[in-house]
Short mmCIF file of C-alpha atoms in Angstrom, two decimals:
data_model
loop_
_atom_site.label_atom_id
_atom_site.label_comp_id
_atom_site.label_asym_id
_atom_site.label_seq_id
_atom_site.Cartn_x
_atom_site.Cartn_y
_atom_site.Cartn_z
CA UNK A 675 198.53 89.42 -53.01
CA UNK A 676 197.66 92.88 -52.34
CA UNK A 677 193.95 93.73 -52.06
CA UNK A 678 192.23 95.72 -55.26
CA UNK A 679 189.41 98.95 -55.52
CA UNK A 680 185.89 97.43 -55.16
CA UNK A 681 183.46 98.58 -56.72
CA UNK A 682 180.54 101.48 -55.40
CA UNK A 683 177.64 99.35 -55.79
CA UNK A 684 174.47 101.50 -56.99
CA UNK A 685 172.74 102.55 -53.68
CA UNK A 686 168.60 101.56 -53.34
CA UNK A 687 166.02 103.77 -52.03
CA UNK A 688 164.62 102.64 -48.99
CA UNK A 689 163.04 104.70 -46.10
CA UNK A 690 164.50 105.93 -43.13
CA UNK A 691 162.91 103.10 -40.77
CA UNK A 692 164.10 100.38 -41.74
CA UNK A 693 167.11 98.90 -40.43
CA UNK A 694 170.53 99.70 -41.96
CA UNK A 695 171.57 95.18 -41.19
CA UNK A 696 168.58 95.40 -43.91
CA UNK A 697 169.72 97.87 -46.28
CA UNK A 698 173.09 96.31 -46.87
CA UNK A 699 171.60 92.89 -47.47
CA UNK A 700 169.34 94.67 -50.38
CA UNK A 701 172.70 96.08 -51.70
CA UNK A 702 174.67 92.29 -52.12
CA UNK A 703 171.52 90.56 -53.49
CA UNK A 704 171.47 93.47 -56.29
CA UNK A 705 174.53 93.08 -56.87
CA UNK A 706 174.53 89.46 -56.60
CA UNK A 707 172.01 89.55 -58.65
CA UNK A 708 173.41 92.08 -61.63
CA UNK A 709 177.05 90.32 -61.95
CA UNK A 710 174.59 87.04 -62.74
CA UNK A 711 172.90 88.39 -64.81
CA UNK A 712 175.62 90.38 -66.42
CA UNK A 713 176.89 86.45 -66.73
CA UNK A 714 173.53 85.22 -68.54
CA UNK A 715 173.58 87.81 -70.55
CA UNK A 716 177.67 86.90 -71.69
CA UNK A 717 177.15 82.95 -71.78
CA UNK A 718 174.01 84.02 -74.17
CA UNK A 719 176.41 85.98 -76.16
CA UNK A 720 178.81 82.95 -76.76
CA UNK A 721 176.33 80.18 -77.46
CA UNK A 722 174.48 82.87 -80.35
CA UNK A 723 178.28 82.84 -82.00
CA UNK A 724 178.65 79.93 -82.25
CA UNK A 725 175.98 78.96 -83.64
CA UNK A 726 175.87 81.32 -86.12
CA UNK A 727 179.39 80.22 -86.67
CA UNK A 728 180.82 84.24 -86.18
CA UNK A 729 184.51 83.91 -86.70
CA UNK A 730 185.18 87.28 -87.14
CA UNK A 731 185.81 87.05 -83.06
CA UNK A 732 188.48 85.23 -82.13
CA UNK A 733 187.49 83.79 -78.47
CA UNK A 734 187.97 79.59 -77.55
CA UNK A 735 187.70 80.82 -73.86
CA UNK A 736 184.33 79.19 -72.52
CA UNK A 737 183.47 81.88 -70.51
CA UNK A 738 183.04 85.45 -72.97
CA UNK A 739 184.58 88.50 -72.13
CA UNK A 740 182.59 92.09 -72.45
CA UNK A 741 184.28 93.36 -74.75
CA UNK A 742 183.58 90.75 -77.69
CA UNK A 743 184.45 92.80 -80.81
CA UNK A 744 188.33 93.18 -78.93
CA UNK A 745 190.96 93.92 -81.71
CA UNK A 746 194.20 91.36 -81.38
CA UNK A 747 196.47 92.79 -78.42
CA UNK A 748 194.51 95.75 -77.67
CA UNK A 749 194.68 96.04 -73.62
CA UNK A 750 190.68 96.72 -72.81
CA UNK A 751 190.61 98.04 -69.14
CA UNK A 752 187.74 97.96 -66.83
CA UNK A 753 188.62 100.27 -64.00
CA UNK A 754 186.83 103.44 -62.10
CA UNK A 755 185.66 106.93 -63.45
CA UNK A 756 187.99 109.36 -64.02
CA UNK A 757 187.84 112.03 -61.16
CA UNK A 758 188.04 116.29 -61.40
CA UNK A 759 191.56 116.05 -59.97
CA UNK A 760 193.21 112.72 -60.89
CA UNK A 761 192.53 110.43 -63.44
CA UNK A 762 191.94 107.75 -60.98
CA UNK A 763 191.41 107.51 -57.18
CA UNK A 764 192.13 104.15 -56.88
CA UNK A 765 196.28 103.71 -56.67
CA UNK A 766 195.91 100.23 -58.30
CA UNK A 767 193.47 101.31 -61.71
CA UNK A 768 196.00 104.75 -61.86
CA UNK A 769 199.01 102.03 -61.17
CA UNK A 770 198.02 100.02 -64.17
CA UNK A 771 197.28 103.00 -66.46
CA UNK A 772 200.32 104.68 -65.99
CA UNK A 773 202.26 101.37 -66.43
CA UNK A 774 200.44 100.58 -70.02
CA UNK A 775 201.63 104.89 -71.11
CA UNK A 776 205.16 104.34 -69.82
CA UNK A 777 206.13 101.42 -71.73
CA UNK A 778 203.37 102.90 -74.96
CA UNK A 779 201.17 99.76 -74.52
CA UNK A 780 197.94 100.13 -77.04
CA UNK A 781 194.61 100.45 -74.77
CA UNK A 782 191.33 101.64 -74.22
CA UNK A 783 189.67 102.36 -71.36
CA UNK A 784 186.29 100.57 -71.52
CA UNK A 785 184.03 102.84 -69.99
CA UNK A 786 181.53 100.79 -68.15
CA UNK A 787 179.71 102.74 -64.98
CA UNK A 788 180.80 100.20 -62.44
CA UNK A 789 179.04 97.57 -63.99
CA UNK A 790 181.39 95.56 -64.24
CA UNK A 791 183.60 93.68 -62.02
CA UNK A 792 186.87 90.77 -62.42
CA UNK A 793 185.78 87.25 -62.05
CA UNK A 794 186.94 87.79 -58.52
CA UNK A 795 184.37 90.47 -57.63
CA UNK A 796 187.64 93.61 -58.28
CA UNK A 797 188.52 96.32 -59.95
CA UNK A 798 190.60 97.26 -61.90
CA UNK A 799 190.49 94.07 -64.43
CA UNK A 800 192.33 93.17 -68.02
CA UNK A 801 191.30 92.16 -70.94
CA UNK A 802 193.67 90.37 -73.74
CA UNK A 803 192.59 88.76 -77.21
CA UNK A 804 189.46 87.21 -75.51
CA UNK A 805 190.59 85.92 -72.06
CA UNK A 806 190.31 88.08 -68.19
CA UNK A 807 193.26 89.14 -66.07
CA UNK A 808 192.13 90.91 -62.71
CA UNK A 809 194.83 91.67 -59.70
CA UNK A 810 197.40 94.54 -60.58
CA UNK A 811 200.15 92.40 -60.07
CA UNK A 812 199.04 89.74 -62.13
CA UNK A 813 197.48 92.03 -64.59
CA UNK A 814 201.13 93.44 -65.35
CA UNK A 815 203.49 90.67 -64.82
CA UNK A 816 201.56 88.65 -67.78
CA UNK A 817 201.28 92.27 -70.15
CA UNK A 818 205.28 92.35 -69.20
CA UNK A 819 206.20 88.84 -70.40
CA UNK A 820 203.23 89.20 -73.27
CA UNK A 821 204.49 92.72 -74.64
CA UNK A 822 208.16 92.14 -73.28
CA UNK A 823 208.54 95.47 -71.70
CA UNK A 824 210.50 94.72 -68.62
CA UNK A 825 211.16 98.56 -66.64
CA UNK A 826 213.62 96.95 -63.92
CA UNK A 827 215.58 95.22 -66.40
CA UNK A 828 219.02 97.14 -66.13
CA UNK A 829 218.78 96.95 -62.59
CA UNK A 830 221.51 94.96 -60.56
CA UNK A 831 219.70 91.92 -58.24
CA UNK A 832 220.57 95.10 -54.98
CA UNK A 833 218.35 97.22 -56.91
CA UNK A 834 215.59 94.94 -57.43
CA UNK A 835 215.43 93.64 -53.53
CA UNK A 836 214.98 97.20 -52.61
CA UNK A 837 212.37 97.85 -55.05
CA UNK A 838 210.35 94.43 -54.24
CA UNK A 839 210.66 95.80 -50.25
CA UNK A 840 209.30 98.80 -51.23
CA UNK A 841 206.38 98.46 -53.08
CA UNK A 842 205.62 95.70 -50.42
CA UNK A 843 205.67 98.65 -48.09
CA UNK A 844 203.38 101.06 -49.99
CA UNK A 845 200.99 98.23 -50.88
CA UNK A 846 200.81 96.12 -47.89
CA UNK A 847 201.60 99.11 -45.69
CA UNK A 848 201.04 102.87 -46.83
CA UNK A 849 197.92 102.08 -48.97
CA UNK A 850 195.95 101.22 -45.09
CA UNK A 851 197.22 103.90 -44.27
CA UNK A 852 195.05 106.05 -46.83
CA UNK A 853 192.25 103.34 -46.52
CA UNK A 854 191.97 104.11 -42.63
CA UNK A 855 192.23 108.21 -42.95
CA UNK A 856 189.18 107.88 -46.39
CA UNK A 857 187.01 105.46 -43.75
CA UNK A 858 186.99 107.80 -41.29
CA UNK A 859 186.59 111.29 -43.54
CA UNK A 860 184.48 110.25 -46.27
CA UNK A 861 182.88 113.52 -46.64
CA UNK A 862 186.12 114.53 -47.48
CA UNK A 863 186.68 111.79 -49.44
CA UNK A 864 183.13 112.79 -51.50
CA UNK A 865 184.47 116.40 -51.15
CA UNK A 866 188.44 116.24 -51.77
CA UNK A 867 188.04 114.26 -55.01
CA UNK A 868 184.58 116.17 -55.93
CA UNK A 869 182.95 112.98 -56.80
CA UNK A 870 179.77 113.30 -58.25
CA UNK A 871 178.14 109.55 -57.60
CA UNK A 872 175.55 110.57 -59.65
CA UNK A 873 177.43 110.78 -63.03
CA UNK A 874 180.12 107.68 -61.66
CA UNK A 875 176.99 105.81 -61.79
CA UNK A 876 174.87 106.77 -64.37
CA UNK A 877 171.92 107.34 -62.14
CA UNK A 878 169.03 108.50 -61.50
CA UNK A 879 168.65 108.85 -57.78
CA UNK A 880 169.67 112.07 -56.36
CA UNK A 881 173.58 113.10 -55.29
CA UNK A 882 172.07 113.22 -51.64
CA UNK A 883 170.63 109.91 -51.14
CA UNK A 884 173.59 108.20 -53.46
CA UNK A 885 176.05 110.00 -51.41
CA UNK A 886 173.80 108.75 -47.63
CA UNK A 887 174.16 105.31 -48.70
CA UNK A 888 178.03 105.43 -50.49
CA UNK A 889 178.93 106.29 -46.51
CA UNK A 890 177.16 103.16 -45.43
CA UNK A 891 178.16 100.94 -47.69
CA UNK A 892 181.58 101.98 -47.83
CA UNK A 893 182.38 103.11 -44.13
CA UNK A 894 181.30 99.73 -43.27
CA UNK A 895 183.16 97.21 -45.49
CA UNK A 896 186.33 99.89 -45.17
CA UNK A 897 185.99 99.90 -40.97
CA UNK A 898 185.62 96.14 -41.51
CA UNK A 899 188.61 95.44 -43.24
CA UNK A 900 191.01 97.96 -41.36
CA UNK A 901 189.97 96.80 -38.24
CA UNK A 902 191.29 93.06 -40.04
CA UNK A 903 194.14 94.39 -41.37
CA UNK A 904 195.20 95.40 -38.28
CA UNK A 905 195.94 99.04 -38.43
CA UNK A 906 192.59 99.77 -37.90
CA UNK A 907 193.42 99.00 -33.92
CA UNK A 908 195.12 101.74 -33.94
CA UNK A 909 194.33 105.64 -33.03
CA UNK A 910 194.06 108.35 -35.70
CA UNK A 911 197.64 110.20 -34.79
CA UNK A 912 199.73 106.84 -34.64
CA UNK A 913 198.05 105.70 -37.95
CA UNK A 914 199.14 109.36 -39.63
CA UNK A 915 202.36 108.57 -38.36
CA UNK A 916 202.98 104.97 -39.43
CA UNK A 917 202.10 107.04 -42.42
CA UNK A 918 204.47 109.59 -42.47
CA UNK A 919 207.77 107.09 -41.90
CA UNK A 920 206.56 105.39 -44.89
CA UNK A 921 207.21 108.51 -47.31
CA UNK A 922 209.81 109.61 -44.97
CA UNK A 923 211.45 106.39 -46.90
CA UNK A 924 210.90 107.07 -49.80
CA UNK A 925 212.07 110.40 -49.53
CA UNK A 926 215.36 109.28 -48.25
CA UNK A 927 216.49 106.66 -51.09
CA UNK A 928 214.75 108.92 -53.59
CA UNK A 929 217.16 111.53 -52.20
CA UNK A 930 217.81 114.08 -55.12
CA UNK A 931 217.44 111.41 -58.19
CA UNK A 932 214.67 112.44 -61.08
CA UNK A 933 213.50 108.74 -60.33
CA UNK A 934 214.54 106.37 -57.68
CA UNK A 935 216.60 104.37 -59.75
CA UNK A 936 218.35 107.05 -62.03
CA UNK A 937 216.75 108.71 -65.18
CA UNK A 938 215.04 106.48 -66.21
CA UNK A 939 211.37 105.35 -64.17
CA UNK A 940 211.12 101.16 -63.22
CA UNK A 941 208.42 99.47 -61.62
CA UNK A 942 208.74 101.25 -58.22
CA UNK A 943 208.28 104.20 -59.47
CA UNK A 944 204.64 103.19 -61.46
CA UNK A 945 203.43 102.18 -57.94
CA UNK A 946 204.79 105.05 -55.80
CA UNK A 947 203.57 107.73 -58.77
CA UNK A 948 200.25 105.98 -58.20
CA UNK A 949 200.19 106.05 -54.67
CA UNK A 950 201.51 109.57 -54.19
CA UNK A 951 198.95 110.84 -56.81
CA UNK A 952 196.07 109.69 -53.78
CA UNK A 953 197.40 112.27 -51.14
CA UNK A 954 198.76 114.83 -53.57
CA UNK A 955 195.79 115.89 -56.33
CA UNK A 956 192.82 115.82 -53.34
CA UNK A 957 191.78 119.25 -52.80
CA UNK A 958 193.87 121.88 -51.06
CA UNK A 959 190.79 122.89 -49.08
CA UNK A 960 190.70 119.68 -46.97
CA UNK A 961 193.05 118.94 -44.82
CA UNK A 962 194.93 115.85 -45.37
CA UNK A 963 197.53 115.47 -43.02
CA UNK A 964 199.86 112.68 -45.01
CA UNK A 965 200.02 115.50 -47.65
CA UNK A 966 200.72 118.13 -45.97
CA UNK A 967 203.49 115.95 -44.71
CA UNK A 968 204.55 115.29 -48.19
CA UNK A 969 204.83 119.11 -49.01
CA UNK A 970 206.45 120.06 -45.59
CA UNK A 971 209.34 117.09 -45.48
CA UNK A 972 209.33 115.44 -48.94
CA UNK A 973 209.45 117.74 -51.82
CA UNK A 974 211.73 115.15 -53.49
CA UNK A 975 208.18 113.54 -53.60
CA UNK A 976 206.45 116.63 -54.64
CA UNK A 977 208.27 117.07 -57.90
CA UNK A 978 208.87 112.86 -58.39
CA UNK A 979 204.74 113.51 -59.36
CA UNK A 980 204.92 115.80 -61.53
CA UNK A 981 208.04 114.24 -63.50
CA UNK A 982 205.84 111.02 -63.83
CA UNK A 983 202.42 113.00 -64.71
CA UNK A 984 204.90 114.94 -67.06
CA UNK A 985 205.84 111.56 -68.40
CA UNK A 986 202.60 109.55 -68.20
CA UNK A 987 199.79 112.02 -68.36
CA UNK A 988 200.20 115.20 -71.00
CA UNK A 989 196.46 114.96 -70.89
CA UNK A 990 195.83 115.43 -66.98
CA UNK A 991 193.73 118.30 -67.83
CA UNK A 992 192.05 117.39 -70.42
CA UNK A 993 190.95 113.92 -68.40
CA UNK A 994 190.38 115.47 -65.23
CA UNK A 995 187.91 118.79 -67.24
CA UNK A 996 186.21 116.30 -69.22
CA UNK A 997 186.51 113.37 -67.57
CA UNK A 998 186.54 111.01 -70.48
CA UNK A 999 187.96 107.79 -70.77
CA UNK A 1000 190.43 108.10 -73.74
CA UNK A 1001 192.06 111.15 -74.39
CA UNK A 1002 194.60 108.90 -75.10
CA UNK A 1003 193.70 107.95 -78.54
CA UNK A 1004 194.73 109.84 -81.33
CA UNK A 1005 192.65 112.46 -82.16
CA UNK A 1006 192.38 111.18 -85.88
CA UNK A 1007 190.99 108.29 -85.14
CA UNK A 1008 188.63 109.73 -82.86
CA UNK A 1009 187.47 111.68 -85.51
CA UNK A 1010 187.53 108.62 -87.90
CA UNK A 1011 185.80 107.27 -85.31
CA UNK A 1012 182.97 109.32 -85.10
CA UNK A 1013 182.24 110.79 -88.71
CA UNK A 1014 181.67 106.77 -89.17
CA UNK A 1015 179.28 106.90 -86.56
CA UNK A 1016 177.27 109.95 -88.41
CA UNK A 1017 177.91 108.82 -91.58
CA UNK A 1018 176.39 104.94 -90.32
CA UNK A 1019 174.10 107.41 -89.17
CA UNK A 1020 173.03 109.57 -92.65
CA UNK A 1021 172.69 105.88 -94.17
CA UNK A 1022 171.24 104.55 -91.91
CA UNK A 1023 168.12 107.82 -92.24
CA UNK A 1024 168.57 108.18 -95.24
CA UNK A 1025 167.78 103.98 -96.13
CA UNK A 1026 165.01 104.39 -93.63
CA UNK A 1027 163.80 108.12 -95.67
CA UNK A 1028 163.97 105.86 -99.01
CA UNK A 1029 161.74 102.75 -97.43
CA UNK A 1030 159.07 105.65 -96.49
CA UNK A 1031 159.28 106.81 -99.87
CA UNK A 1032 159.27 103.47 -101.45
CA UNK A 1033 155.95 102.58 -99.39
CA UNK A 1034 154.46 105.83 -99.89
CA UNK A 1035 155.21 105.48 -103.59
CA UNK A 1036 153.25 101.86 -103.70
CA UNK A 1037 150.23 103.12 -101.40
CA UNK A 1038 149.81 105.50 -103.91
CA UNK A 1039 150.03 102.84 -106.88
CA UNK A 1040 147.70 100.90 -104.97
CA UNK A 1041 144.98 103.83 -104.19
CA UNK A 1042 144.85 104.26 -108.12
CA UNK A 1043 144.05 100.72 -109.42
CA UNK A 1044 141.44 100.80 -106.41
CA UNK A 1045 139.96 103.95 -107.73
CA UNK A 1046 140.29 102.26 -111.52
CA UNK A 1047 138.54 99.08 -110.05
CA UNK A 1048 135.64 101.02 -108.74
CA UNK A 1049 135.44 102.73 -111.77
CA UNK A 1050 135.21 99.62 -113.46
CA UNK A 1051 132.48 98.25 -112.02
CA UNK A 1052 130.75 101.31 -112.14
CA UNK A 1053 130.80 101.14 -116.05
CA UNK A 1054 129.61 97.66 -116.13
CA UNK A 1055 126.58 98.09 -113.65
CA UNK A 1056 125.39 100.69 -116.24
#
């Protein structure tokens, strides 16, 4: 099973004299409380729908999904926010979105500001017809069966075996080389991908404080993970060499073909692109040995990424400029939704204005009646 990207927990403000372990405990307790509150909120919504007899949302699951007003057969993707240099700094999130686009599946990104994680505690995850599916490999397998989309359908048994082996190499080895580098260079990660944590987390806490705790929490967690994996026991140069060997193997298999097995992309192309993008699309001023190796020794991998980018992300520049989550949706649909929202707003304002005029009119009538009553009393007294 592959390891998915973990959510970045919003840092909390503490004094400089507190112990680091106490800070991490506070962050973990805060995250647990947030997850518990989210779960309770979902359950309350579900109970309300059952009590009111709401039949518009068809969900027979005991545990409700976050997207309660879902459309049938629309995939709702929960992933990391956008970055200014590539759609996602998580290879797993980029892998799922690339697969959805390549297969023409109708989907929508949920801009949750990192508030939600799957029941397994990870990102990405999707919701489909009221059901949550987590872990990128399981997500794509279930979606493949649901929508009958098999990128490897035309491959021979031998090619499928090669694809399987290379995907495992990428997701169980190369990804750890990248994780090792990121763990050792958290400052370069923030600068290299132009990450604005304040914007990503939707927080008002200054970026300086957020960056500080990002480096503490992610640095320590990342170090523990790479050590537990085993790759953390090696020197930096040795790990970089491991990565170069993986990249050379991919380059040799690709050779001069457009994609790994011919003229059309397969699952291996999706996985390779999602991980190579993390290496290639980092700021050019940041020293990254793996990127330098790919550009110098494996130019065919650079071309492969460009072809996948053109095939699946024609809106790449718009994504990186606007950081919008759903630039892939039809523009007319966005326009209609915007107009509907504006109409609803105008309608609400109009209704409120009419109600205000009615209240004012009623008040004036009451004042007139009161004045008449006072005048009548005065006449009787005379």
